[in-house]
Coordinates of N, CA, C and O in Angstrom, one line a residue:
X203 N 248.5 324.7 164.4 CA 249.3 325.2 165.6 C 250.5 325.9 165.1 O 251.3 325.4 164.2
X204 N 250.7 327.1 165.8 CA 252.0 327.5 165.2 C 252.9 327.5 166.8 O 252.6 327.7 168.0
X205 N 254.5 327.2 166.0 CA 255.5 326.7 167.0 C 256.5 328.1 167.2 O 256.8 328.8 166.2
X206 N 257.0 328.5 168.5 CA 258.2 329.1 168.1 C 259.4 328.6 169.1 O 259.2 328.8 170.3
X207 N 260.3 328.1 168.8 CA 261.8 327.4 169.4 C 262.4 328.8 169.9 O 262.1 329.9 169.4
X208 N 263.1 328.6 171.0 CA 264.0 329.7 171.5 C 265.0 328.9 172.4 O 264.9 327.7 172.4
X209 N 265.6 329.4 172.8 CA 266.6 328.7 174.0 C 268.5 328.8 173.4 O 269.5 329.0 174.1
X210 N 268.4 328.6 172.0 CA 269.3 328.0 171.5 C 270.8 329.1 171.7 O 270.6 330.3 171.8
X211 N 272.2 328.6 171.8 CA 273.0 329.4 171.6 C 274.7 328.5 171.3 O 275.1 327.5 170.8
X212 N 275.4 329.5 172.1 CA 277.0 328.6 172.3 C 277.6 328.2 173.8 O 277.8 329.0 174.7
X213 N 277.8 327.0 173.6 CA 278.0 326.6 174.8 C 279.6 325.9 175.1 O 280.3 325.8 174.1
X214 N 280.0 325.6 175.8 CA 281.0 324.5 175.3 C 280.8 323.0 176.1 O 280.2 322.7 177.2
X215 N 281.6 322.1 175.3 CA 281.4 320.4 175.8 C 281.5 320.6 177.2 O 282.3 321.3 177.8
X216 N 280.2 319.6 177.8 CA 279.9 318.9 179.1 C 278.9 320.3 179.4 O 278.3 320.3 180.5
X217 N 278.6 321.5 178.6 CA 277.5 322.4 179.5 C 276.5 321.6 179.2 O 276.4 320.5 178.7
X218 N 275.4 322.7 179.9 CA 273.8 322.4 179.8 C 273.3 323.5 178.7 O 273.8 324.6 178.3
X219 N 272.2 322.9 178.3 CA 271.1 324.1 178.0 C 269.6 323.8 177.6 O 269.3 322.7 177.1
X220 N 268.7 324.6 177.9 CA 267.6 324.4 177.6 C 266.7 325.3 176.8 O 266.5 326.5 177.0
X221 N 266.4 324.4 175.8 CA 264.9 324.9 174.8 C 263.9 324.8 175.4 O 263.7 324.2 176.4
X222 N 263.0 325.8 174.5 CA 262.0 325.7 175.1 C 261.1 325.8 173.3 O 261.7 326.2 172.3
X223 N 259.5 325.5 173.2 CA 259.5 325.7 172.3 C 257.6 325.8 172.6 O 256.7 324.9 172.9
X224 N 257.5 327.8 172.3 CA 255.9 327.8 172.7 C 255.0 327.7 171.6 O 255.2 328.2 170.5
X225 N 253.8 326.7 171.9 CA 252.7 326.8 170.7 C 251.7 327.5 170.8 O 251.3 327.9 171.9
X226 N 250.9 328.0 169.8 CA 249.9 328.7 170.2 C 248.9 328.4 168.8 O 249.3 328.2 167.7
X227 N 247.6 328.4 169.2 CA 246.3 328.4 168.0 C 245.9 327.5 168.0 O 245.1 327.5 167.0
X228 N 245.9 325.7 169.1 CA 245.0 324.9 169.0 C 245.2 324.2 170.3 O 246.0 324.6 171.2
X229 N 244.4 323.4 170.5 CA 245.3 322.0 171.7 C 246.0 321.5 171.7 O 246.1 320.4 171.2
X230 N 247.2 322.5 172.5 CA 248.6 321.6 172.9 C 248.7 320.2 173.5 O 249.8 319.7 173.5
X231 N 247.6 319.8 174.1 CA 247.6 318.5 174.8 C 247.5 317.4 173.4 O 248.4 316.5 173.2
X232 N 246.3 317.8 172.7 CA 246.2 317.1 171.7 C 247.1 316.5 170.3 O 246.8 315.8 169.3
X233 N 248.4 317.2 170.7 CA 249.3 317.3 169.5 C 250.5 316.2 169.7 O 251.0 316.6 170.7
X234 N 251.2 315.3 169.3 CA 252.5 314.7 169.3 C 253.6 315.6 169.4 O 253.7 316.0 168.3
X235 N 254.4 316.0 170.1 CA 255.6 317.0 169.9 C 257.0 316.5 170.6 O 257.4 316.0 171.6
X236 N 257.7 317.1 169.2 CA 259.0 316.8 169.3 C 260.4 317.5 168.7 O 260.4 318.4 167.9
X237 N 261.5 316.9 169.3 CA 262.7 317.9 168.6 C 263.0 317.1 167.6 O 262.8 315.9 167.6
X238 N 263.3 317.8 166.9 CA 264.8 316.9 165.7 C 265.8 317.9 165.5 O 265.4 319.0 165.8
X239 N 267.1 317.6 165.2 CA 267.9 318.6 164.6 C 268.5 318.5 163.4 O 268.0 317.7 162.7
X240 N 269.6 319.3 162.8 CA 270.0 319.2 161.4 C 271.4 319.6 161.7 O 271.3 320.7 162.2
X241 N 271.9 319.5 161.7 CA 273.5 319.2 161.2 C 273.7 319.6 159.9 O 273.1 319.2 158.9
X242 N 275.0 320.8 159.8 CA 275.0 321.5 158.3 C 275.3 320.1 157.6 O 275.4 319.2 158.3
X243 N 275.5 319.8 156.4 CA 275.2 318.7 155.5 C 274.3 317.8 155.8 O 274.0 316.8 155.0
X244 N 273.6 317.9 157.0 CA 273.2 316.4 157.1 C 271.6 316.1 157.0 O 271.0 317.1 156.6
X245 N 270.9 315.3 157.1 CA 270.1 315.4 157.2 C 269.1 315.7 158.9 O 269.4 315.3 160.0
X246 N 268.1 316.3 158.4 CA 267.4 316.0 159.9 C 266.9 314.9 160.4 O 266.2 314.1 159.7
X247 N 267.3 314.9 162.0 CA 267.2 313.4 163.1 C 266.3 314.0 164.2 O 266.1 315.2 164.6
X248 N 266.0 313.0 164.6 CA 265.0 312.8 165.5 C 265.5 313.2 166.7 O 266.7 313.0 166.7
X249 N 265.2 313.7 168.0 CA 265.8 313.9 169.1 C 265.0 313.2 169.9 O 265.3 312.1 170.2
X250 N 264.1 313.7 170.3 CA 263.0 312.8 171.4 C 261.6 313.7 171.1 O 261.5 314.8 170.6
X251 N 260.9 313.1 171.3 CA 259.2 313.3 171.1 C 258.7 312.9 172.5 O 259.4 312.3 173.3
X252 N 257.0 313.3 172.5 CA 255.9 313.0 173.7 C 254.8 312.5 172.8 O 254.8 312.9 171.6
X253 N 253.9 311.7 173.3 CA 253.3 311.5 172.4 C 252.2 312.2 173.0 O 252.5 312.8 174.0
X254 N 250.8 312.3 172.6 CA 249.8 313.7 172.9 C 249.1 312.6 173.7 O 249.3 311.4 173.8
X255 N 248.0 313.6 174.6 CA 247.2 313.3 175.7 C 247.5 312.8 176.8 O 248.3 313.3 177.6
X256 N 246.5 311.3 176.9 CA 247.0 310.9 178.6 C 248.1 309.8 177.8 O 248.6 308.8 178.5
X257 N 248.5 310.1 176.6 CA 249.5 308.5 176.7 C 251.2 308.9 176.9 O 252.0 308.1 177.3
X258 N 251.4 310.3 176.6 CA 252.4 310.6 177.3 C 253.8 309.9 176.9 O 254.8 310.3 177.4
X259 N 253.6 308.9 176.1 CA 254.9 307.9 175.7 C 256.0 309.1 175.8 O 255.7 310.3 175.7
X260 N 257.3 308.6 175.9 CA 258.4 309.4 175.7 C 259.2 308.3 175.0 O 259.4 307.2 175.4
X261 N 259.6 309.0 173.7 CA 261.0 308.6 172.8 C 262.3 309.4 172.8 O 262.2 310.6 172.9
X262 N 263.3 308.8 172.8 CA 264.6 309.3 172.6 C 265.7 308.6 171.5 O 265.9 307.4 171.4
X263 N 266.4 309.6 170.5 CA 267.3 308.7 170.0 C 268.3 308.5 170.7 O 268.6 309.3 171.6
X264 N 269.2 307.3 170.3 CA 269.9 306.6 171.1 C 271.2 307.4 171.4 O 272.1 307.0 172.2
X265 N 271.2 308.5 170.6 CA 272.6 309.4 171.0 C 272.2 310.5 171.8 O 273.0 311.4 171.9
X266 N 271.3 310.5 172.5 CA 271.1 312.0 173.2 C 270.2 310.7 174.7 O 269.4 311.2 175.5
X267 N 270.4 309.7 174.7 CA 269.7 309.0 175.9 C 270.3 309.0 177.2 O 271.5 308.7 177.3
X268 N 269.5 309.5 178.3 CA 270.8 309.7 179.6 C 271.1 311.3 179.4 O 271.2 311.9 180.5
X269 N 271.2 311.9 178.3 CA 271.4 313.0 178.6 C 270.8 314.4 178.2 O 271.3 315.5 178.5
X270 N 269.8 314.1 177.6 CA 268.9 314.8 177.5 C 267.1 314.9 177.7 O 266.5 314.0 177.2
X271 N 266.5 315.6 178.3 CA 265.0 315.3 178.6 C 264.3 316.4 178.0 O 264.4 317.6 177.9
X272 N 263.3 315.5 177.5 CA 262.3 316.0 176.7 C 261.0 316.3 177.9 O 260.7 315.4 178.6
X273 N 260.5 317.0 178.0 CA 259.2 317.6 178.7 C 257.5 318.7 178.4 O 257.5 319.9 178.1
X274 N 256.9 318.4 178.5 CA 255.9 319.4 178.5 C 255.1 320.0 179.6 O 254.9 319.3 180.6
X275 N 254.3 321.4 179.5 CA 253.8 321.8 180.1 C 252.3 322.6 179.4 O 252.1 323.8 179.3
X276 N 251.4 321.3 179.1 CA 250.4 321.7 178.7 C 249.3 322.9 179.4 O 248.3 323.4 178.8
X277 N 249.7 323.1 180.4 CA 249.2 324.6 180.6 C 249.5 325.5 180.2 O 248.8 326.5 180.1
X278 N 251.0 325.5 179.8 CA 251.1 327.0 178.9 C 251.9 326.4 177.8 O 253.1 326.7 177.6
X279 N 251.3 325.5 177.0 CA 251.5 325.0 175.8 C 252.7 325.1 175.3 O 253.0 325.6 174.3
X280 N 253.6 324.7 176.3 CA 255.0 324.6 175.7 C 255.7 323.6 176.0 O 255.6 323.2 177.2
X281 N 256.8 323.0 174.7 CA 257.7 322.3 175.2 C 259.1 322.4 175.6 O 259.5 323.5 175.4
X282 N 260.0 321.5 176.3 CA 261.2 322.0 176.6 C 262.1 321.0 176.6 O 261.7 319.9 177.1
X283 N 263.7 321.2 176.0 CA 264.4 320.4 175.6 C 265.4 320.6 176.6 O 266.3 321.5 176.3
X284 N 265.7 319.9 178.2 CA 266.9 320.1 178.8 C 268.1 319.1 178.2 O 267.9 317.9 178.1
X285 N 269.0 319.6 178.0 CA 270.3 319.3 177.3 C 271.5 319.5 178.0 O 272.0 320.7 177.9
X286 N 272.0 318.4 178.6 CA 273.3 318.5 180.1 C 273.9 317.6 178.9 O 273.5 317.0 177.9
X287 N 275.3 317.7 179.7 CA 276.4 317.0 178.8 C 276.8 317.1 177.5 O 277.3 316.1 176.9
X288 N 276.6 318.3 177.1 CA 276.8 318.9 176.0 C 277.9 318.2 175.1 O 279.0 318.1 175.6
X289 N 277.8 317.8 174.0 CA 279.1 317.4 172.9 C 279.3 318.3 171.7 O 278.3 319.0 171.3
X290 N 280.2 318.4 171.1 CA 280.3 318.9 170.0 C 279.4 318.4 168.7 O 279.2 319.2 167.8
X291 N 279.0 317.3 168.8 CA 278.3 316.5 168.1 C 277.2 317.1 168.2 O 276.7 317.5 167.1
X292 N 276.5 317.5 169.3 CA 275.5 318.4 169.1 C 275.0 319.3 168.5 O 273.8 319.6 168.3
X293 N 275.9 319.9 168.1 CA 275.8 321.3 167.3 C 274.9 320.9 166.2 O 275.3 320.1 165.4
X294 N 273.6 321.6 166.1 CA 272.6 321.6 164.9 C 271.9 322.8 165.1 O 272.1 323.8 165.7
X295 N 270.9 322.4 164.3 CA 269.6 323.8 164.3 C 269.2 322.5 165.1 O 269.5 321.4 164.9
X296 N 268.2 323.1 166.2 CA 267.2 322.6 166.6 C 265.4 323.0 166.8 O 264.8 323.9 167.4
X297 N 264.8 321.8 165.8 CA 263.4 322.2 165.4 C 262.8 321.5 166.3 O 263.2 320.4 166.7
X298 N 261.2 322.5 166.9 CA 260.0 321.7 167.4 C 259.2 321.5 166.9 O 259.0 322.5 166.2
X299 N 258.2 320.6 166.7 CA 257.7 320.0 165.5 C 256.5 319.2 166.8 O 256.6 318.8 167.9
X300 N 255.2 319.4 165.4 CA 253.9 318.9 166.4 C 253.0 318.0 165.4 O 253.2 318.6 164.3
X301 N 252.2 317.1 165.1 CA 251.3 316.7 164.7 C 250.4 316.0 165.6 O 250.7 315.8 166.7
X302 N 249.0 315.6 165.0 CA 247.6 315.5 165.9 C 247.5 314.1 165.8 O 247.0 313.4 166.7
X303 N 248.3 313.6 164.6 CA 247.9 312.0 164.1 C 248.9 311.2 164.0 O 248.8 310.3 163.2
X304 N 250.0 311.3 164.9 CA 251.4 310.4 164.3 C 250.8 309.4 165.2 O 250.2 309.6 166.2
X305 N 251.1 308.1 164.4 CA 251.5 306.6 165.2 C 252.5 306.4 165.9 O 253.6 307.0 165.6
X306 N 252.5 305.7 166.9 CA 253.8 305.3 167.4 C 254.7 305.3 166.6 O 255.5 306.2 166.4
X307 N 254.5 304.1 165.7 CA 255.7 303.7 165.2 C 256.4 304.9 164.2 O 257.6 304.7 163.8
X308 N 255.8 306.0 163.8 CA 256.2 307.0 162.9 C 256.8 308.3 163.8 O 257.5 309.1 163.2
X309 N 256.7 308.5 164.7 CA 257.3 309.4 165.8 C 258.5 310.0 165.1 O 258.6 311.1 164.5
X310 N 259.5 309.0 165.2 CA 261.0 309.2 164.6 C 260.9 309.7 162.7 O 261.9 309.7 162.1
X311 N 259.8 310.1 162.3 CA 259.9 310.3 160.9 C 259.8 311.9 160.6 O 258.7 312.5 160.9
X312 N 260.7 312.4 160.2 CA 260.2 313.7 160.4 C 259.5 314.3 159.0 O 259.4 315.5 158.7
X313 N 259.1 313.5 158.4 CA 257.6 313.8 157.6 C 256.4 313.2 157.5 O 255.6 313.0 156.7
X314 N 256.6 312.9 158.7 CA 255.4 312.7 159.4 C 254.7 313.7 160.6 O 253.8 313.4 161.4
X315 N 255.4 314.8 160.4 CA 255.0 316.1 161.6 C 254.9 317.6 160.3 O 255.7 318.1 159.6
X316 N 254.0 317.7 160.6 CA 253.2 319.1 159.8 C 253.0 320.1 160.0 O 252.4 321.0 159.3
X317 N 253.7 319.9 161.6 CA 254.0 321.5 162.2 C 254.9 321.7 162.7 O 255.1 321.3 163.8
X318 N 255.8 322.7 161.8 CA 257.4 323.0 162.5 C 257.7 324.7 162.8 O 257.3 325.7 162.2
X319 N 258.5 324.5 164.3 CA 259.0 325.9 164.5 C 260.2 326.6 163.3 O 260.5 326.3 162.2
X320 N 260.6 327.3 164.1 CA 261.7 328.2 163.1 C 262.8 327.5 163.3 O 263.4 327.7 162.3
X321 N 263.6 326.7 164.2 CA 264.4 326.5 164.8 C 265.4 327.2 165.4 O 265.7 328.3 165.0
X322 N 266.0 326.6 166.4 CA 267.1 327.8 167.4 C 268.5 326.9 166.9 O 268.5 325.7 166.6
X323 N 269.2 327.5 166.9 CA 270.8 327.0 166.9 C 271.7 326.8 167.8 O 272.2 327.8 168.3
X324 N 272.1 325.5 168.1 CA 273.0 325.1 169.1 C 274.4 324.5 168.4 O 274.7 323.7 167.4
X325 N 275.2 325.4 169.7 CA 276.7 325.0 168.7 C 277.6 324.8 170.3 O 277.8 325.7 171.2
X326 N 278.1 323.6 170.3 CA 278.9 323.3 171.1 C 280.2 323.0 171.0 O 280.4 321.9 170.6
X327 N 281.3 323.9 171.4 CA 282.6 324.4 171.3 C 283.5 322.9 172.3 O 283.3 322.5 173.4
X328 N 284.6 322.6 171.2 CA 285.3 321.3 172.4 C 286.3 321.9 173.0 O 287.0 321.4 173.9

């Protein structure tokens, strides 16, 4: 499956914004998909995932909970990242990321996802 992220830009603390991130070349229903981001130095984190089919689980990490939602729309194979309450802390690249076979418990690993977009860039100004 290939991924492409868009949405991304400059905002400043307490806005909104929303990614979106279209796939195309397999079954999007069939896939695990999720954000992570990267932070210059830092390593990449997990943001929230779906898990694929009818099980639909939703994860969040604990710093973006309450204020961000993760969503899909498997009819036109895309995902979307609404992002209210913007912080400065936010500011990363933000990647969409898909695999066929993640376990629950590996969701939050981000080598455990084998298909990544390009990422879009979010920079939130205080």
């Amino acid at each position: 499956v290939q991924l492409q992220a868009s949405g991304g830009g400059l905002v400043q603390a307490g806005d909104s914004l929303r990614l979106s991130c279209a796939a195309s070349g397999r079954t999007f229903s069939g896939y695990t998909v999720g954000w992570f981001r990267q932070a210059p130095g830092k390593e990449r984190e997990f943001v929230a995932c779906i898990r694929r089919w009818n099980d639909g689980s939703i994860y969040y990490a604990d710093s973006v909970k309450g204020r961000f939602t993760i969503s899909r729309d498997n009819t036109k194979d895309t995902l979307f990242l609404q992002m209210n309450s913007l912080k400065p802390d936010d500011t990363a690249v933000y990647y969409c990321a898909a695999d066929p076979r993640i376990i629950a418990s590996s969701v939050y690993d981000p080598r455990r996802y084998n298909y990544w977009g390009q990422g879009t860039l979010v920079t939130v100004s205080s």
